[in-house]
Coordinates of C-alpha atoms in Angstrom, one line a residue:
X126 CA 141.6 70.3 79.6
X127 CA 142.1 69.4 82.8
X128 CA 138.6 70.7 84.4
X129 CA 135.5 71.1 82.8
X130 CA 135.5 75.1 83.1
X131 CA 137.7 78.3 82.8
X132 CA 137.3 80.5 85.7
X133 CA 136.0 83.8 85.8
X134 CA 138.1 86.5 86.9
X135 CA 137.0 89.6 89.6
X136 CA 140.0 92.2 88.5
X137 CA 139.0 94.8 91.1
X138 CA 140.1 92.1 93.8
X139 CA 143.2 91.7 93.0
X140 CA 145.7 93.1 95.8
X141 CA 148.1 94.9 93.0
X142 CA 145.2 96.9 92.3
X143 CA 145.0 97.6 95.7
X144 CA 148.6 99.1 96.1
X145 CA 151.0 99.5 92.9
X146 CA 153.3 98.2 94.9
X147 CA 152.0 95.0 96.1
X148 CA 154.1 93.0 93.8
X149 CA 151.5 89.9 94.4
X150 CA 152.6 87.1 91.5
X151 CA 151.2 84.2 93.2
X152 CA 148.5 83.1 90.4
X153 CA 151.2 83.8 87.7
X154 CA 154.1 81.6 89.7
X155 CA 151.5 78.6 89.9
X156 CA 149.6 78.5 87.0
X157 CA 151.4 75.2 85.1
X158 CA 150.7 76.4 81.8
X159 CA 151.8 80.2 81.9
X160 CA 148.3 81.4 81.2
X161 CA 148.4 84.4 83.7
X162 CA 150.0 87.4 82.6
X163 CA 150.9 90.4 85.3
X164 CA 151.2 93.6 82.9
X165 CA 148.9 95.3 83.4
X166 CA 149.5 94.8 86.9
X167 CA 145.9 92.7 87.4
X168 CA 146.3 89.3 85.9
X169 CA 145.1 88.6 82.3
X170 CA 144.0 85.1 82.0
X171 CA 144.3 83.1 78.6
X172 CA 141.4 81.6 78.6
X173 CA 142.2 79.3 75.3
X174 CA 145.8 78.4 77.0
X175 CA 143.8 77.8 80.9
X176 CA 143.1 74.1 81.3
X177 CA 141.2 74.5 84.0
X178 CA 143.0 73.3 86.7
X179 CA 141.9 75.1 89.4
X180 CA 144.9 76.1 90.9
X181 CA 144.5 79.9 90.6
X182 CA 141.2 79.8 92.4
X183 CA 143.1 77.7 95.4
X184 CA 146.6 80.3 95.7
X185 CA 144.7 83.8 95.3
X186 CA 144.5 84.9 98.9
X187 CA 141.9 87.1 97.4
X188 CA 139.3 85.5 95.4
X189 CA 140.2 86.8 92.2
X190 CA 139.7 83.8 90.5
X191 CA 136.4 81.4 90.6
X192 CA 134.0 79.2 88.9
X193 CA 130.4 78.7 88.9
X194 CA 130.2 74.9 89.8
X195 CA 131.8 75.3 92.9
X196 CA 133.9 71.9 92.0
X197 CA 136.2 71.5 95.9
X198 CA 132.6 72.6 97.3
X199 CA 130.9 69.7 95.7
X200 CA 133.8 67.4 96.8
X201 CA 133.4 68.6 100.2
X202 CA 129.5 67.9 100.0
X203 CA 130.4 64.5 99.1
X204 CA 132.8 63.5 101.2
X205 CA 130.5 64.8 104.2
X206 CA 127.8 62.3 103.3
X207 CA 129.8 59.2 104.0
X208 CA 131.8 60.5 106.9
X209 CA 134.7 58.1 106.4
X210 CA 137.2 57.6 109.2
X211 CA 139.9 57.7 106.5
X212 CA 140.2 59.0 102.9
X213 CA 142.1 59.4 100.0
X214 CA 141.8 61.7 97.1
X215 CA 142.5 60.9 93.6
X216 CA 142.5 63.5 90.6
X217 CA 140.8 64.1 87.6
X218 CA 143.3 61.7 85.7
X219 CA 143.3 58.4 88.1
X220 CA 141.3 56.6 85.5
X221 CA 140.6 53.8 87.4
X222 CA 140.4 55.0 91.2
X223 CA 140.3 51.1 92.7
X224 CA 144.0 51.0 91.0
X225 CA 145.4 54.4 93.2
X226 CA 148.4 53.1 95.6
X227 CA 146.9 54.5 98.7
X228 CA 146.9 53.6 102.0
X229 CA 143.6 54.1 102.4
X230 CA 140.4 51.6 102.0
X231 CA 137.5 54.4 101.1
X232 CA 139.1 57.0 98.1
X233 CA 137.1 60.1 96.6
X234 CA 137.5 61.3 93.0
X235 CA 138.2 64.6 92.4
X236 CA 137.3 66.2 88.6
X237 CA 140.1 68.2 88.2
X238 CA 143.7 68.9 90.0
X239 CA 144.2 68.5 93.4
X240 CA 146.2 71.6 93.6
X241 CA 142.5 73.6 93.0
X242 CA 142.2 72.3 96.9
X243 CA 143.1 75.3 99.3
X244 CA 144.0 75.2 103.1
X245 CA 140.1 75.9 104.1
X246 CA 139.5 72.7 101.7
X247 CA 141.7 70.5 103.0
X248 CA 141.0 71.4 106.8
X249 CA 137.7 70.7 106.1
X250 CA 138.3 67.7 104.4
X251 CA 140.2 66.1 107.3
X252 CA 138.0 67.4 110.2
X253 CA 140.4 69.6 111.5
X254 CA 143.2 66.8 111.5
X255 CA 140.5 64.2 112.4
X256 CA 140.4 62.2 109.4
X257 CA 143.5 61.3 108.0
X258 CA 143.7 62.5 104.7
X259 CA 146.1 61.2 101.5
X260 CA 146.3 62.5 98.3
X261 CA 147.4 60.5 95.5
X262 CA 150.3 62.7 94.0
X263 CA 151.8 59.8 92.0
X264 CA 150.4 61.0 88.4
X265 CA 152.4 64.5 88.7
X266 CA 156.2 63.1 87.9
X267 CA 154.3 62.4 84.4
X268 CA 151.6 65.0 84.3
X269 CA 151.7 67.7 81.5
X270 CA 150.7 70.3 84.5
X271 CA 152.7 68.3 86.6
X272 CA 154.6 71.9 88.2
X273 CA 151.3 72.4 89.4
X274 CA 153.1 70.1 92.2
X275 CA 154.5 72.0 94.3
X276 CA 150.8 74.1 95.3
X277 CA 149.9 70.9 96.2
X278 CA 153.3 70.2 98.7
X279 CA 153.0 73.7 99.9
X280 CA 148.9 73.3 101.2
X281 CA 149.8 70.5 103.0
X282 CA 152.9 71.5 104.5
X283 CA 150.5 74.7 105.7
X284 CA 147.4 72.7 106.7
X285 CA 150.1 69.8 109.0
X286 CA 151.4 73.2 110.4
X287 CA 148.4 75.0 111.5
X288 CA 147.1 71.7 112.6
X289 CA 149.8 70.8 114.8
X290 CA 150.2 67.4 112.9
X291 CA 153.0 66.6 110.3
X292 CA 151.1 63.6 109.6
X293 CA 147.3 65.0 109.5
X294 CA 147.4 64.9 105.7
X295 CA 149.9 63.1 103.4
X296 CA 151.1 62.9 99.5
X297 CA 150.9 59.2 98.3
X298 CA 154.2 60.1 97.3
X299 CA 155.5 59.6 100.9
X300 CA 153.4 56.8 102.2
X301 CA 155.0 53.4 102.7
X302 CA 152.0 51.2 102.9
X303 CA 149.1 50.5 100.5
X304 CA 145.4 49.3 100.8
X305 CA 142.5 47.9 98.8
X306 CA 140.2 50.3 97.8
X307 CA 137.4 49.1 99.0
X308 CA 134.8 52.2 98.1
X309 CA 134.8 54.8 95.2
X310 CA 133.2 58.3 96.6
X311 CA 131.8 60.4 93.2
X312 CA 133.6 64.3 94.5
X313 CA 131.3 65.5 91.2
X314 CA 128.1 63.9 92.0
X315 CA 126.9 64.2 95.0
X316 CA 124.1 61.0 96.2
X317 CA 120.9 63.4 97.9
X318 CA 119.1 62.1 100.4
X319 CA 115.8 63.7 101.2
X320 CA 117.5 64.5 104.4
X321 CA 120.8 65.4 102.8
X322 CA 118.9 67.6 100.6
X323 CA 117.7 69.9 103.4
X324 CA 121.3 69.8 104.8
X325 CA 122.4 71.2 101.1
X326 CA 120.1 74.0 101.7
X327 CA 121.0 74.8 104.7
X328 CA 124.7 75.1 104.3
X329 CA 124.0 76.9 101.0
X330 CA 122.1 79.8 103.3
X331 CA 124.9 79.7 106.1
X332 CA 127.2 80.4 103.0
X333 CA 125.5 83.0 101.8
X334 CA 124.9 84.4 105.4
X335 CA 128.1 83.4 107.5
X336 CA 130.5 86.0 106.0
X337 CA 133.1 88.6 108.1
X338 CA 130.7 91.1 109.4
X339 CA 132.0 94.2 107.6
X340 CA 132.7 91.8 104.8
X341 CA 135.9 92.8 104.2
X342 CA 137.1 89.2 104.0
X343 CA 137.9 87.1 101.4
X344 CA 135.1 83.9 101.6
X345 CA 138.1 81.5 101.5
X346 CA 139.6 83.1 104.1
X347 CA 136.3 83.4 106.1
X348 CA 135.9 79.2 105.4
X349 CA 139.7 78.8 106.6
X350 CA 138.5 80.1 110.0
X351 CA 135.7 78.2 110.1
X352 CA 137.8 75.4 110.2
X353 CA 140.5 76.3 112.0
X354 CA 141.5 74.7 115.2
X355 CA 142.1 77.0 118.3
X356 CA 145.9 78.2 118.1
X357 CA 147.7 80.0 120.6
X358 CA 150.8 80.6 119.6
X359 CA 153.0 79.1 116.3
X360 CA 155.9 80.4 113.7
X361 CA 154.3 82.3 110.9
X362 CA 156.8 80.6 108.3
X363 CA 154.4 77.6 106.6
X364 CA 151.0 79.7 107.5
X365 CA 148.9 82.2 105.3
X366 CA 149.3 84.9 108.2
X367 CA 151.9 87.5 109.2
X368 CA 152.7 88.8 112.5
X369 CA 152.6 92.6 112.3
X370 CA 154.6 95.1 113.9
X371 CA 154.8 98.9 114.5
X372 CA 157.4 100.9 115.6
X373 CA 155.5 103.5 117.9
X374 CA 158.4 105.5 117.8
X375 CA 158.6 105.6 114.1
X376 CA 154.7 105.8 113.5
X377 CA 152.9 109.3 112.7
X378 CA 149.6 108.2 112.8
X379 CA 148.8 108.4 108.9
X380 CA 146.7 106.0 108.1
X381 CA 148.2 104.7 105.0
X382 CA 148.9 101.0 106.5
X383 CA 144.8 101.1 107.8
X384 CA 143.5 102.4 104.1
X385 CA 145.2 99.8 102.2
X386 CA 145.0 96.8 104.5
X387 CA 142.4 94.8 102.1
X388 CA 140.6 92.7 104.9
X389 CA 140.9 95.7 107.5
X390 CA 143.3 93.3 109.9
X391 CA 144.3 96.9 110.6
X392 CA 142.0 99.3 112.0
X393 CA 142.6 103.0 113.5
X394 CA 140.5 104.4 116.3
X395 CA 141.2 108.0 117.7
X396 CA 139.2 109.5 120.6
X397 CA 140.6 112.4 122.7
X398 CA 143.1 113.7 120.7
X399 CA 145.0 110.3 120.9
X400 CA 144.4 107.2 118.7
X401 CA 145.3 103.6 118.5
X402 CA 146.1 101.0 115.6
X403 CA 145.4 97.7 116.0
X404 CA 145.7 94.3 114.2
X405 CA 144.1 90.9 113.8
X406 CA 146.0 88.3 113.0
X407 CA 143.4 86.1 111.8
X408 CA 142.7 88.5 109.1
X409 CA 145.9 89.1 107.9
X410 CA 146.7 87.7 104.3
X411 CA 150.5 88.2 104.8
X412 CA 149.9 90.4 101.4
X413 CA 153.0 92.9 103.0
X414 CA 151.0 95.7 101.5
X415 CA 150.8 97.2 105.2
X416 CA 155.2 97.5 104.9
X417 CA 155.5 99.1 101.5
X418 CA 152.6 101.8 102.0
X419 CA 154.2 103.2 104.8
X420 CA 156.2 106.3 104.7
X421 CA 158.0 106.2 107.4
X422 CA 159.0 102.4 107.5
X423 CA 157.3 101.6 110.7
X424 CA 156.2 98.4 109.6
X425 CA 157.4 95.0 110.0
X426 CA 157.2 91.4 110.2
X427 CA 158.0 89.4 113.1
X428 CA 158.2 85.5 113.1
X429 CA 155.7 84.2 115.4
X430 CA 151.4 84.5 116.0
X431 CA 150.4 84.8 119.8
X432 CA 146.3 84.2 119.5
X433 CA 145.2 84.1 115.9
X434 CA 142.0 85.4 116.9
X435 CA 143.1 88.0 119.6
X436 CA 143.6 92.0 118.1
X437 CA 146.3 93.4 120.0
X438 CA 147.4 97.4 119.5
X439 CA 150.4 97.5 118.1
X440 CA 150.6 101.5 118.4
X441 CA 149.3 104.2 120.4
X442 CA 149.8 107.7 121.2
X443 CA 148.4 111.1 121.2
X444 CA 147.8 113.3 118.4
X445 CA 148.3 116.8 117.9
X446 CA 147.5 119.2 114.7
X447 CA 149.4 119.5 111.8
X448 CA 150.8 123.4 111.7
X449 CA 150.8 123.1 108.0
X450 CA 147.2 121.4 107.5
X451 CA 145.6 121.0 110.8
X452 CA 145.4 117.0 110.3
X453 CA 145.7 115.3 113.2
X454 CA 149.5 113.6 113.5
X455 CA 151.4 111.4 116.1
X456 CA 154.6 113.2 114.1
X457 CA 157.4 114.4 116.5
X458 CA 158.8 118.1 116.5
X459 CA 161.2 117.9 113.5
X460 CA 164.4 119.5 113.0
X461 CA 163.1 123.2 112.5
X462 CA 160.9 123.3 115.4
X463 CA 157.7 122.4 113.4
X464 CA 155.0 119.4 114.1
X465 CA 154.1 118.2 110.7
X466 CA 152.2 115.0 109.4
X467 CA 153.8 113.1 107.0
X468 CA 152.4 114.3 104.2
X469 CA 153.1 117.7 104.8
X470 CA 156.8 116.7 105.4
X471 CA 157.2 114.8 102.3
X472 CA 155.6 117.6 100.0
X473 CA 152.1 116.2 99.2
X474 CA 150.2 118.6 101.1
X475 CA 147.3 117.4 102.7
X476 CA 145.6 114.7 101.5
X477 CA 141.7 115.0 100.8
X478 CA 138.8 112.5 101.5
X479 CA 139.1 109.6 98.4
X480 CA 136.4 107.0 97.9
X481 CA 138.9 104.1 97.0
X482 CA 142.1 102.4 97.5
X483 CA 143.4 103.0 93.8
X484 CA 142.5 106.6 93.9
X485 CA 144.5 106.9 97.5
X486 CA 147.4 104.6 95.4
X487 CA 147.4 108.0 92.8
X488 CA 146.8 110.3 95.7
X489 CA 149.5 109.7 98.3
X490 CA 151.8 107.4 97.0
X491 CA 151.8 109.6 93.7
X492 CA 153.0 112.8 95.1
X493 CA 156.1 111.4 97.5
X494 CA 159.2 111.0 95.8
X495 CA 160.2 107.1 95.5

């Protein structure tokens, strides 16, 4: 074992049980051992193959996947306590931390892989880019999880990115220089202060109090932001986000990309017989989901972010009634004369109230011909 526990797994997260179509492999493609299985489509964890790495918890853009000891969360605790100007991060197999070739004088153990450390981890760990951060990746050539790798490249290539900073935090790997280690932080045991102590409880109730309003997203996501330096404008390539696009011309006003969005980055308003959808970038999981629901191929991605935290309407328009159903549709006259919503046009007839996404999944996407 590489932790100390075996996460737990919340199934009715997971985004494939959102839309059949997701197609979301991400805790399958990273797990080092291969001991996530997608057939059912939610992931199936082996719990006596796990070792308890961590690293599903860290890529799950969803929070399928989580333990109870809240291991990077006690690392972070720690680390806060000494406030060093620099630090670097060791894993669960540096036996002898002093020994680490970093460049840095203060390093802070970590109990299990360093790949269990997500983008709202690492931001948070390096002050939003004001702490130089190094992680010592030189037990992975060697390591029997050592695929495990390339989640850890792939966080800091996104963290340097949103930060601005190709050099904000490093792999050991890369660095040039060395230092000696001058103090040992304890990531699994934190040192409480009767002053620290109150500060313990107080983030624990801002945790349990600072979520997205409608709570529609993930908590790593909502930490993420948290942490997050203002951006105005970057490529969407090496971020967790996706910039969204509709084609107004194409879009009928249906819903579907709205009812399936998981964190609601995509809303729909109507009011006086017209309506509006918009989109937040900042809430955006870059899950696609928004692309393969719709049935008229509206959707796509563009390449760059313009304010993470602005929502911008990305269509608009008026509606008018269905003649087959009387739902209200942004649909165009079709060939024969008629105004019909998509689902009328496609065959499905209307579509009735549903209480979930995997009942809509059965409901729309089950009566349209693939």
């Amino acid at each position: 074992m590489i932790g100390q526990h075996v996460p737990s797994a919340d199934l009715d997260r997971c985004l494939n049980l959102i839309h059949r179509r997701a197609g979301c492999r991400l805790c399958a493609n990273a797990c080092p051992v291969d001991a996530i299985s997608l057939e059912h489509p939610a992931p199936i964890l082996d719990t006596e193959t796990c070792v308890a790495c961590g690293v599903c918890i860290a890529v799950c853009p969803t929070d399928v996947f989580g333990e109870g000891d809240h291991t990077e969360r006690t690392l972070l605790r720690s680390v806060s306590q000494h406030a060093p100007d620099e630090l670097g991060v060791v894993c669960v197999r540096r036996t002898n931390p002093r020994k680490a070739p970093l460049p840095t004088a203060i390093v802070v153990t970590h109990p299990r892989c360093l790949g269990s450390l997500d983008i709202g981890d690492l931001l948070e760990l390096s002050d939003q880019g004001n702490r130089p951060i190094v992680l010592d990746d030189t037990l992975c050539e060697e390591c029997p999880i050592g695929s495990a790798h390339t989640v850890i490249a792939t966080a800091v290539d996104s963290v340097n990115a949103l930060l601005g900073n190709p050099q904000a935090i490093r792999v050991a790997s890369d660095a040039t220089e060395t230092a000696a280690v001058r103090e040992v932080i304890d990531g699994a045991h934190p040192h409480f202060t009767r002053r620290a102590l109150f500060g313990l409880v107080r983030d624990r109730a801002a945790e349990l109090t600072d979520r997205d309003p409608g709570g529609s997203l993930p908590t790593s996501r909502v930490r993420l932001l948290a942490h997050l330096p203002t951006i105005d404008e970057m490529g969407t390539t090496r971020i967790p986000f996706a910039d969204v696009r509709i084609d107004p011309d194409a879009c009928t006003a249906c819903r579907a990309c709205v009812q399936f969005c998981p964190t609601d980055a995509l809303t729909m308003s109507t009011k006086d017989a017209t309506f509006a959808i918009s989109f937040r970038p900042a809430a955006c999981l870059d899950c696609g989901i928004c692309a393969v629901a719709c049935p008229e191929s509206a959707v796509s991605f563009g390449d760059r972010i313009e304010g993470l935290l602005n929502a911008r309407t990305l269509a608009a328009g008026p509606l008018t009634a269905c003649e087959s159903c009387n739902t209200p549709t942004a649909a165009k006259v079709g060939a024969d004369g008629r105004t019909l919503c998509t689902w009328c046009r496609h065959g499905a007839g209307a579509v009735g109230p549903l209480h979930d996404e995997a009942g809509l999944v059965e409901d729309l996407l089950g009566r349209l011909d693939d």
